[in-house]
PDB file of C-alpha atoms in Angstrom:
ATOM      1  CA  MET A   1      40.688  15.879  70.474  1.00 71.00           C
ATOM      2  CA  THR A   2      39.553  13.129  68.401  1.00 85.00           C
ATOM      3  CA  GLY A   3      36.083  11.671  68.477  1.00 89.00           C
ATOM      4  CA  PHE A   4      35.123   8.121  69.550  1.00 94.00           C
ATOM      5  CA  THR A   5      34.031   6.208  66.357  1.00 94.00           C
ATOM      6  CA  PRO A   6      33.170   2.880  66.940  1.00 94.00           C
ATOM      7  CA  TRP A   7      31.311   2.135  64.271  1.00 96.00           C
ATOM      8  CA  THR A   8      33.041   3.505  61.527  1.00 96.00           C
ATOM      9  CA  SER A   9      36.123   1.776  63.125  1.00 97.00           C
ATOM     10  CA  LEU A  10      34.558  -1.711  63.254  1.00 97.00           C
ATOM     11  CA  ALA A  11      33.729  -1.057  59.596  1.00 97.00           C
ATOM     12  CA  GLY A  12      37.185  -0.264  58.576  1.00 98.00           C
ATOM     13  CA  GLY A  13      38.683  -2.888  60.692  1.00 98.00           C
ATOM     14  CA  GLY A  14      36.180  -5.377  58.893  1.00 98.00           C
ATOM     15  CA  LEU A  15      37.588  -4.051  54.972  1.00 98.00           C
ATOM     16  CA  ILE A  16      41.229  -4.325  56.375  1.00 98.00           C
ATOM     17  CA  GLY A  17      40.315  -8.031  57.726  1.00 98.00           C
ATOM     18  CA  LEU A  18      38.683  -8.750  54.488  1.00 98.00           C
ATOM     19  CA  ALA A  19      41.668  -7.568  52.058  1.00 98.00           C
ATOM     20  CA  VAL A  20      43.633  -9.820  54.917  1.00 98.00           C
ATOM     21  CA  VAL A  21      41.463 -12.593  54.124  1.00 98.00           C
ATOM     22  CA  LEU A  22      41.189 -11.849  50.031  1.00 98.00           C
ATOM     23  CA  LEU A  23      45.352 -11.960  50.008  1.00 98.00           C
ATOM     24  CA  MET A  24      45.749 -15.201  51.395  1.00 98.00           C
ATOM     25  CA  ALA A  25      43.074 -16.563  49.385  1.00 98.00           C
ATOM     26  CA  LEU A  26      43.881 -15.267  46.153  1.00 98.00           C
ATOM     27  CA  HIS A  27      48.055 -14.549  46.107  1.00 98.00           C
ATOM     28  CA  GLY A  28      48.834 -16.833  49.359  1.00 97.00           C
ATOM     29  CA  ARG A  29      50.329 -14.118  51.190  1.00 97.00           C
ATOM     30  CA  ILE A  30      50.391 -12.194  54.804  1.00 97.00           C
ATOM     31  CA  LEU A  31      49.223  -8.480  54.098  1.00 98.00           C
ATOM     32  CA  GLY A  32      51.666  -7.165  56.302  1.00 97.00           C
ATOM     33  CA  VAL A  33      53.052  -3.569  54.929  1.00 97.00           C
ATOM     34  CA  THR A  34      55.981  -3.813  56.892  1.00 95.00           C
ATOM     35  CA  GLY A  35      57.101  -7.337  54.399  1.00 96.00           C
ATOM     36  CA  ILE A  36      55.094  -5.920  51.278  1.00 97.00           C
ATOM     37  CA  VAL A  37      57.305  -2.263  51.081  1.00 97.00           C
ATOM     38  CA  THR A  38      60.821  -4.249  52.131  1.00 96.00           C
ATOM     39  CA  GLY A  39      59.679  -6.534  49.161  1.00 96.00           C
ATOM     40  CA  VAL A  40      59.202  -3.507  46.811  1.00 96.00           C
ATOM     41  CA  LEU A  41      62.636  -1.953  48.301  1.00 95.00           C
ATOM     42  CA  THR A  42      64.524  -4.759  47.775  1.00 92.00           C
ATOM     43  CA  GLY A  43      63.284  -5.842  43.956  1.00 87.00           C
ATOM     44  CA  SER A  44      60.195  -7.987  43.988  1.00 86.00           C
ATOM     45  CA  ARG A  45      57.665  -5.729  42.666  1.00 88.00           C
ATOM     46  CA  GLY A  46      54.454  -7.170  41.045  1.00 92.00           C
ATOM     47  CA  TRP A  47      51.882  -8.128  43.081  1.00 97.00           C
ATOM     48  CA  ARG A  48      53.291  -6.036  46.280  1.00 97.00           C
ATOM     49  CA  LEU A  49      53.619  -2.676  43.910  1.00 97.00           C
ATOM     50  CA  ALA A  50      50.045  -3.042  42.536  1.00 98.00           C
ATOM     51  CA  PHE A  51      49.156  -3.151  46.210  1.00 98.00           C
ATOM     52  CA  LEU A  52      50.459  -0.686  47.640  1.00 98.00           C
ATOM     53  CA  THR A  53      49.611   1.387  44.551  1.00 98.00           C
ATOM     54  CA  GLY A  54      45.720   0.634  45.540  1.00 98.00           C
ATOM     55  CA  ALA A  55      46.186   1.566  48.951  1.00 98.00           C
ATOM     56  CA  VAL A  56      47.170   4.689  48.118  1.00 98.00           C
ATOM     57  CA  LEU A  57      44.454   5.705  45.460  1.00 98.00           C
ATOM     58  CA  ALA A  58      41.497   4.502  46.925  1.00 98.00           C
ATOM     59  CA  PRO A  59      42.047   6.897  49.953  1.00 97.00           C
ATOM     60  CA  MET A  60      42.695   9.318  47.315  1.00 97.00           C
ATOM     61  CA  GLY A  61      39.571   8.676  45.391  1.00 97.00           C
ATOM     62  CA  LEU A  62      37.401   8.581  48.838  1.00 96.00           C
ATOM     63  CA  THR A  63      38.382  11.881  49.618  1.00 95.00           C
ATOM     64  CA  PHE A  64      37.839  13.153  45.817  1.00 93.00           C
ATOM     65  CA  ALA A  65      34.410  12.097  45.894  1.00 93.00           C
ATOM     66  CA  PHE A  66      33.144  12.776  49.889  1.00 91.00           C
ATOM     67  CA  GLY A  67      35.206  15.531  50.492  1.00 86.00           C
ATOM     68  CA  ALA A  68      38.708  15.517  52.911  1.00 84.00           C
ATOM     69  CA  VAL A  69      38.564  13.684  56.040  1.00 89.00           C
ATOM     70  CA  GLY A  70      40.303  14.318  59.337  1.00 90.00           C
ATOM     71  CA  PHE A  71      43.961  14.459  59.143  1.00 95.00           C
ATOM     72  CA  HIS A  72      46.599  15.748  61.875  1.00 96.00           C
ATOM     73  CA  SER A  73      50.111  15.237  62.152  1.00 96.00           C
ATOM     74  CA  PRO A  74      51.050  16.991  65.481  1.00 95.00           C
ATOM     75  CA  ALA A  75      54.935  15.852  65.789  1.00 97.00           C
ATOM     76  CA  PRO A  76      57.265  18.604  63.924  1.00 97.00           C
ATOM     77  CA  TRP A  77      59.161  17.401  61.123  1.00 97.00           C
ATOM     78  CA  PRO A  78      62.474  16.230  62.480  1.00 97.00           C
ATOM     79  CA  TRP A  79      60.673  13.995  64.985  1.00 98.00           C
ATOM     80  CA  ILE A  80      58.429  12.284  62.015  1.00 98.00           C
ATOM     81  CA  LEU A  81      61.923  11.749  60.573  1.00 98.00           C
ATOM     82  CA  PHE A  82      63.357  10.259  63.817  1.00 98.00           C
ATOM     83  CA  SER A  83      59.878   8.026  64.020  1.00 98.00           C
ATOM     84  CA  GLY A  84      60.348   6.881  60.603  1.00 98.00           C
ATOM     85  CA  LEU A  85      63.763   5.552  60.978  1.00 98.00           C
ATOM     86  CA  LEU A  86      62.904   3.893  64.326  1.00 98.00           C
ATOM     87  CA  ALA A  87      60.032   2.446  62.713  1.00 98.00           C
ATOM     88  CA  GLY A  88      61.829   0.935  60.041  1.00 98.00           C
ATOM     89  CA  ILE A  89      64.447  -0.275  62.139  1.00 97.00           C
ATOM     90  CA  GLY A  90      62.071  -2.182  64.475  1.00 97.00           C
ATOM     91  CA  VAL A  91      60.115  -3.362  61.803  1.00 97.00           C
ATOM     92  CA  SER A  92      62.847  -5.176  60.216  1.00 96.00           C
ATOM     93  CA  PHE A  93      64.245  -6.801  63.327  1.00 95.00           C
ATOM     94  CA  GLY A  94      60.737  -7.625  64.935  1.00 95.00           C
ATOM     95  CA  GLY A  95      59.874  -9.100  61.922  1.00 93.00           C
ATOM     96  CA  GLY A  96      56.188  -7.074  61.004  1.00 94.00           C
ATOM     97  CA  CYS A  97      54.180  -4.162  62.158  1.00 94.00           C
ATOM     98  CA  THR A  98      50.004  -3.593  62.875  1.00 96.00           C
ATOM     99  CA  SER A  99      49.132  -5.574  60.147  1.00 96.00           C
ATOM    100  CA  GLY A 100      51.694  -8.254  59.717  1.00 95.00           C
ATOM    101  CA  HIS A 101      51.887  -8.824  63.302  1.00 96.00           C
ATOM    102  CA  GLY A 102      48.854  -7.169  64.998  1.00 96.00           C
ATOM    103  CA  ILE A 103      46.408  -8.513  62.479  1.00 97.00           C
ATOM    104  CA  CYS A 104      47.418 -11.749  60.245  1.00 97.00           C
ATOM    105  CA  GLY A 105      49.634 -12.890  62.560  1.00 96.00           C
ATOM    106  CA  ASN A 106      47.124 -12.721  65.645  1.00 97.00           C
ATOM    107  CA  ALA A 107      44.206 -13.887  63.136  1.00 97.00           C
ATOM    108  CA  ARG A 108      46.637 -17.449  63.015  1.00 95.00           C
ATOM    109  CA  LEU A 109      47.001 -17.368  66.753  1.00 94.00           C
ATOM    110  CA  SER A 110      51.065 -16.989  66.217  1.00 95.00           C
ATOM    111  CA  LYS A 111      52.618 -16.449  69.588  1.00 95.00           C
ATOM    112  CA  ARG A 112      55.277 -14.485  68.315  1.00 96.00           C
ATOM    113  CA  SER A 113      52.225 -12.166  67.153  1.00 96.00           C
ATOM    114  CA  ALA A 114      51.342 -12.041  70.132  1.00 96.00           C
ATOM    115  CA  VAL A 115      54.222 -10.749  71.947  1.00 97.00           C
ATOM    116  CA  ALA A 116      55.502  -8.215  69.486  1.00 97.00           C
ATOM    117  CA  THR A 117      51.759  -6.868  69.269  1.00 97.00           C
ATOM    118  CA  ILE A 118      52.245  -6.566  73.470  1.00 97.00           C
ATOM    119  CA  CYS A 119      55.640  -4.899  72.820  1.00 98.00           C
ATOM    120  CA  PHE A 120      54.649  -2.355  70.524  1.00 98.00           C
ATOM    121  CA  LEU A 121      51.167  -1.698  71.975  1.00 98.00           C
ATOM    122  CA  LEU A 122      52.726  -1.102  75.585  1.00 98.00           C
ATOM    123  CA  SER A 123      56.029   0.617  74.256  1.00 98.00           C
ATOM    124  CA  ALA A 124      53.774   3.356  71.812  1.00 98.00           C
ATOM    125  CA  ALA A 125      51.475   3.774  74.669  1.00 98.00           C
ATOM    126  CA  ALA A 126      54.416   4.557  76.976  1.00 98.00           C
ATOM    127  CA  THR A 127      56.182   6.707  74.662  1.00 98.00           C
ATOM    128  CA  VAL A 128      53.195   8.727  74.129  1.00 97.00           C
ATOM    129  CA  TYR A 129      52.719   8.945  78.109  1.00 97.00           C
ATOM    130  CA  ALA A 130      56.353  10.180  78.168  1.00 97.00           C
ATOM    131  CA  ILE A 131      55.465  12.549  75.431  1.00 97.00           C
ATOM    132  CA  ARG A 132      52.584  14.132  76.718  1.00 96.00           C
ATOM    133  CA  HIS A 133      52.858  13.993  80.141  1.00 95.00           C
ATOM    134  CA  LEU A 134      56.194  13.541  81.220  1.00 95.00           C
ATOM    135  CA  ILE A 135      58.065  16.050  79.222  1.00 93.00           C
ATOM    136  CA  GLY A 136      54.638  18.228  77.915  1.00 88.00           C
ATOM    137  CA  GLY A 137      54.892  17.255  74.005  1.00 88.00           C
ATOM    138  CA  LEU A 138      57.866  17.808  71.527  1.00 86.00           C
TER     139      LEU A 138
ATOM    140  CA  MET B   1      45.115 -11.224  36.686  1.00 90.00           C
ATOM    141  CA  PRO B   2      46.659 -11.670  39.962  1.00 94.00           C
ATOM    142  CA  VAL B   3      48.292  -7.678  39.721  1.00 97.00           C
ATOM    143  CA  ILE B   4      44.873  -6.422  39.114  1.00 97.00           C
ATOM    144  CA  ALA B   5      43.250  -8.028  41.819  1.00 98.00           C
ATOM    145  CA  ALA B   6      46.383  -6.965  44.091  1.00 98.00           C
ATOM    146  CA  LEU B   7      45.619  -3.612  43.247  1.00 98.00           C
ATOM    147  CA  LEU B   8      41.498  -4.261  44.190  1.00 98.00           C
ATOM    148  CA  ILE B   9      43.093  -6.180  47.612  1.00 98.00           C
ATOM    149  CA  GLY B  10      45.152  -2.797  48.008  1.00 98.00           C
ATOM    150  CA  MET B  11      41.994  -0.577  47.661  1.00 98.00           C
ATOM    151  CA  VAL B  12      39.797  -2.780  49.949  1.00 98.00           C
ATOM    152  CA  PHE B  13      42.692  -2.663  52.532  1.00 98.00           C
ATOM    153  CA  GLY B  14      43.352   1.596  52.069  1.00 98.00           C
ATOM    154  CA  SER B  15      39.768   2.241  52.265  1.00 98.00           C
ATOM    155  CA  GLY B  16      39.478   0.153  55.291  1.00 98.00           C
ATOM    156  CA  ILE B  17      42.585   1.974  57.292  1.00 98.00           C
ATOM    157  CA  LEU B  18      40.980   5.372  56.198  1.00 97.00           C
ATOM    158  CA  LEU B  19      37.440   4.818  57.429  1.00 96.00           C
ATOM    159  CA  GLY B  20      39.063   3.477  60.561  1.00 96.00           C
ATOM    160  CA  GLY B  21      41.099   6.303  61.245  1.00 96.00           C
ATOM    161  CA  MET B  22      44.389   4.938  61.129  1.00 96.00           C
ATOM    162  CA  ALA B  23      45.200   7.241  58.274  1.00 97.00           C
ATOM    163  CA  ASN B  24      45.124  10.085  60.984  1.00 97.00           C
ATOM    164  CA  PRO B  25      48.261  10.355  63.306  1.00 98.00           C
ATOM    165  CA  ALA B  26      46.488  12.572  66.017  1.00 97.00           C
ATOM    166  CA  LYS B  27      43.095   9.601  66.240  1.00 97.00           C
ATOM    167  CA  VAL B  28      46.441   6.966  66.662  1.00 97.00           C
ATOM    168  CA  LEU B  29      48.011   9.128  69.383  1.00 97.00           C
ATOM    169  CA  ASN B  30      45.041   9.715  70.946  1.00 97.00           C
ATOM    170  CA  PHE B  31      44.143   5.907  71.363  1.00 97.00           C
ATOM    171  CA  PHE B  32      47.736   5.419  73.178  1.00 97.00           C
ATOM    172  CA  ASP B  33      47.042   8.786  75.219  1.00 96.00           C
ATOM    173  CA  ILE B  34      44.801   6.793  78.184  1.00 94.00           C
ATOM    174  CA  ALA B  35      46.266   9.321  80.570  1.00 93.00           C
ATOM    175  CA  GLY B  36      44.878  12.338  78.596  1.00 94.00           C
ATOM    176  CA  THR B  37      42.376  12.454  75.317  1.00 94.00           C
ATOM    177  CA  TRP B  38      41.619   8.958  75.248  1.00 95.00           C
ATOM    178  CA  ASP B  39      40.216   7.590  71.921  1.00 96.00           C
ATOM    179  CA  PRO B  40      39.431   4.025  71.930  1.00 96.00           C
ATOM    180  CA  SER B  41      38.355   3.959  67.946  1.00 97.00           C
ATOM    181  CA  LEU B  42      41.482   2.146  66.898  1.00 96.00           C
ATOM    182  CA  ALA B  43      40.640  -1.022  69.514  1.00 97.00           C
ATOM    183  CA  PHE B  44      37.265  -1.768  67.490  1.00 97.00           C
ATOM    184  CA  VAL B  45      39.747  -1.524  64.167  1.00 98.00           C
ATOM    185  CA  ILE B  46      41.543  -4.079  65.606  1.00 97.00           C
ATOM    186  CA  LEU B  47      38.436  -5.797  66.561  1.00 97.00           C
ATOM    187  CA  GLY B  48      36.912  -5.767  63.367  1.00 98.00           C
ATOM    188  CA  ALA B  49      39.937  -7.070  60.882  1.00 98.00           C
ATOM    189  CA  LEU B  50      40.293  -9.979  63.544  1.00 98.00           C
ATOM    190  CA  ALA B  51      36.362 -10.552  63.553  1.00 98.00           C
ATOM    191  CA  VAL B  52      36.950 -10.978  60.042  1.00 98.00           C
ATOM    192  CA  ALA B  53      40.388 -12.270  59.266  1.00 98.00           C
ATOM    193  CA  GLY B  54      40.004 -14.754  62.109  1.00 98.00           C
ATOM    194  CA  PRO B  55      37.655 -17.090  61.078  1.00 98.00           C
ATOM    195  CA  GLY B  56      38.374 -15.952  57.397  1.00 98.00           C
ATOM    196  CA  TYR B  57      42.114 -17.791  57.359  1.00 97.00           C
ATOM    197  CA  ARG B  58      40.733 -20.647  59.271  1.00 97.00           C
ATOM    198  CA  PHE B  59      38.540 -21.332  56.276  1.00 97.00           C
ATOM    199  CA  ILE B  60      40.803 -20.303  53.608  1.00 97.00           C
ATOM    200  CA  LEU B  61      43.877 -22.339  54.919  1.00 95.00           C
ATOM    201  CA  ARG B  62      42.214 -25.604  54.678  1.00 96.00           C
ATOM    202  CA  ARG B  63      42.350 -25.332  50.865  1.00 96.00           C
ATOM    203  CA  ARG B  64      45.484 -26.573  49.120  1.00 94.00           C
ATOM    204  CA  ARG B  65      46.408 -23.589  47.381  1.00 97.00           C
ATOM    205  CA  PRO B  66      45.758 -19.725  47.060  1.00 97.00           C
ATOM    206  CA  VAL B  67      44.097 -19.008  43.743  1.00 97.00           C
ATOM    207  CA  PHE B  68      46.992 -17.474  41.758  1.00 97.00           C
ATOM    208  CA  ASP B  69      49.905 -19.669  43.513  1.00 96.00           C
ATOM    209  CA  THR B  70      51.059 -23.101  43.972  1.00 96.00           C
ATOM    210  CA  GLU B  71      51.389 -22.873  48.024  1.00 96.00           C
ATOM    211  CA  PHE B  72      50.342 -20.235  50.908  1.00 97.00           C
ATOM    212  CA  HIS B  73      53.461 -18.335  52.100  1.00 96.00           C
ATOM    213  CA  LEU B  74      53.350 -18.587  55.515  1.00 94.00           C
ATOM    214  CA  PRO B  75      55.942 -16.977  58.097  1.00 88.00           C
ATOM    215  CA  PRO B  76      58.238 -19.807  59.386  1.00 82.00           C
ATOM    216  CA  ARG B  77      57.722 -20.650  62.634  1.00 74.00           C
ATOM    217  CA  ARG B  78      60.263 -19.038  65.055  1.00 80.00           C
ATOM    218  CA  GLY B  79      61.248 -18.988  68.530  1.00 85.00           C
ATOM    219  CA  ILE B  80      60.484 -16.165  70.974  1.00 90.00           C
ATOM    220  CA  ASP B  81      63.612 -13.895  70.710  1.00 91.00           C
ATOM    221  CA  LEU B  82      65.382 -10.966  71.965  1.00 93.00           C
ATOM    222  CA  ARG B  83      65.189  -9.737  68.397  1.00 93.00           C
ATOM    223  CA  LEU B  84      61.609  -9.795  68.423  1.00 95.00           C
ATOM    224  CA  PHE B  85      61.278  -8.066  71.838  1.00 96.00           C
ATOM    225  CA  GLY B  86      63.608  -5.273  70.586  1.00 97.00           C
ATOM    226  CA  GLY B  87      62.332  -4.812  67.264  1.00 97.00           C
ATOM    227  CA  ALA B  88      58.791  -4.452  68.305  1.00 97.00           C
ATOM    228  CA  SER B  89      59.354  -2.469  70.979  1.00 98.00           C
ATOM    229  CA  LEU B  90      61.635  -0.486  68.959  1.00 98.00           C
ATOM    230  CA  PHE B  91      58.696   0.406  66.249  1.00 98.00           C
ATOM    231  CA  GLY B  92      56.589   0.826  69.249  1.00 98.00           C
ATOM    232  CA  ILE B  93      58.502   3.809  70.318  1.00 98.00           C
ATOM    233  CA  GLY B  94      58.457   5.250  66.620  1.00 98.00           C
ATOM    234  CA  TRP B  95      55.032   4.564  66.740  1.00 98.00           C
ATOM    235  CA  GLY B  96      54.503   6.807  69.640  1.00 98.00           C
ATOM    236  CA  ILE B  97      56.675   9.456  68.648  1.00 98.00           C
ATOM    237  CA  ALA B  98      54.608  10.554  65.423  1.00 98.00           C
ATOM    238  CA  GLY B  99      51.491   8.445  64.956  1.00 98.00           C
ATOM    239  CA  PHE B 100      52.289   6.942  62.089  1.00 97.00           C
ATOM    240  CA  CYS B 101      53.068   3.285  61.120  1.00 96.00           C
ATOM    241  CA  PRO B 102      53.466   1.686  57.598  1.00 97.00           C
ATOM    242  CA  GLY B 103      50.094   0.111  57.399  1.00 97.00           C
ATOM    243  CA  GLY B 104      48.829   3.772  57.934  1.00 97.00           C
ATOM    244  CA  ALA B 105      50.917   5.641  56.484  1.00 98.00           C
ATOM    245  CA  ILE B 106      50.646   4.143  52.975  1.00 98.00           C
ATOM    246  CA  PRO B 107      46.667   5.152  52.849  1.00 98.00           C
ATOM    247  CA  ALA B 108      47.622   8.597  54.471  1.00 98.00           C
ATOM    248  CA  LEU B 109      49.520   9.225  51.191  1.00 97.00           C
ATOM    249  CA  GLY B 110      46.529   9.290  49.028  1.00 97.00           C
ATOM    250  CA  LEU B 111      45.666  12.016  51.348  1.00 96.00           C
ATOM    251  CA  LEU B 112      48.479  14.238  49.592  1.00 95.00           C
ATOM    252  CA  ARG B 113      49.905  15.813  52.728  1.00 96.00           C
ATOM    253  CA  PRO B 114      54.006  16.212  52.750  1.00 97.00           C
ATOM    254  CA  GLU B 115      53.811  14.364  56.304  1.00 98.00           C
ATOM    255  CA  PRO B 116      53.015  10.283  55.573  1.00 98.00           C
ATOM    256  CA  LEU B 117      55.778  10.992  52.709  1.00 98.00           C
ATOM    257  CA  VAL B 118      58.539  12.092  55.277  1.00 98.00           C
ATOM    258  CA  PHE B 119      58.129   9.388  57.278  1.00 98.00           C
ATOM    259  CA  LEU B 120      57.796   6.632  54.499  1.00 98.00           C
ATOM    260  CA  ILE B 121      61.078   8.223  53.308  1.00 98.00           C
ATOM    261  CA  ALA B 122      62.399   7.872  56.618  1.00 98.00           C
ATOM    262  CA  MET B 123      61.336   4.404  57.382  1.00 98.00           C
ATOM    263  CA  SER B 124      62.064   2.953  54.030  1.00 98.00           C
ATOM    264  CA  ALA B 125      65.680   4.283  54.954  1.00 98.00           C
ATOM    265  CA  GLY B 126      65.548   2.212  58.342  1.00 98.00           C
ATOM    266  CA  ILE B 127      64.612  -0.647  56.695  1.00 97.00           C
ATOM    267  CA  LEU B 128      67.201  -0.651  54.500  1.00 96.00           C
ATOM    268  CA  ILE B 129      69.547   0.148  57.103  1.00 96.00           C
ATOM    269  CA  ALA B 130      68.076  -2.745  59.275  1.00 96.00           C
ATOM    270  CA  HIS B 131      68.853  -5.209  56.070  1.00 92.00           C
ATOM    271  CA  ARG B 132      72.147  -4.394  55.922  1.00 91.00           C
ATOM    272  CA  ILE B 133      72.581  -5.213  59.402  1.00 90.00           C
ATOM    273  CA  GLN B 134      70.904  -7.998  59.574  1.00 85.00           C
ATOM    274  CA  GLY B 135      72.847  -9.846  56.793  1.00 84.00           C
ATOM    275  CA  ARG B 136      76.425  -8.562  58.730  1.00 85.00           C
ATOM    276  CA  ILE B 137      74.715 -10.634  61.583  1.00 81.00           C
ATOM    277  CA  ALA B 138      73.799 -13.682  59.526  1.00 79.00           C
ATOM    278  CA  ASP B 139      76.996 -13.321  57.671  1.00 81.00           C
ATOM    279  CA  LYS B 140      78.847 -13.790  61.324  1.00 78.00           C
ATOM    280  CA  ILE B 141      76.568 -16.253  62.415  1.00 73.00           C
ATOM    281  CA  GLY B 142      76.893 -18.339  59.284  1.00 65.00           C
ATOM    282  CA  SER B 143      74.366 -21.367  58.489  1.00 55.00           C
ATOM    283  CA  ARG B 144      73.448 -21.370  62.067  1.00 52.00           C
ATOM    284  CA  GLU B 145      69.552 -19.574  61.222  1.00 46.00           C
TER     285      GLU B 145
END
């Protein structure tokens, strides 16, 4: 069980939206974590590496200052590996993930992003349903 | 300057992910578990982000150029094809298995737990494999795309 946190989640979303707008206003770039990670992996570092560094440092600093936050990763190790592989291949072919399609793409009313968002939300929900309610967990 | 700005924007993003609860795989999985221990919080993360990014983009993209670059780099308008359906659906399966997505796992690295690192290493391998495959497809199709 995890508690329903509408207000902190709304505020967190607002911060994500702010980062999305700032990256477009300053760097002229879509805030798609898939695209940014792919750029770093294929040799274009610069602002991308700086962005990822900041994205890691902030939670580190926040938990250091305010104490641990809820974190629970229920999947067994081999399944985490497998899920990473699937996600990596999927976001490459799909051209984006939750941030790139789900937030940036939908914010600029891209039809492709709307379709991608519906696809990954439905397939994630179906996967969770199958794991938890059909086979009774991993 | 662009690099320092990107570091700060990354910090805003990472804080938002952490505050919203998207760095916690259990919370993400519960968002999808409508038939079980449903936690609708993540819908509020997406709503909050779109409420800011939607009007923000409209305002910003009316300008001639971004501050640190000569143009806005927007993805080319492409059609809706099988690759988009398949890729997005495959990503959803990966997301639903362990509760990690790229944008959640990067900030989760800052919690100094091993799971996000393992996910990101496997995800990077997946991205590189997909690039190999896409490169070969592009070679075969030639200049059609």
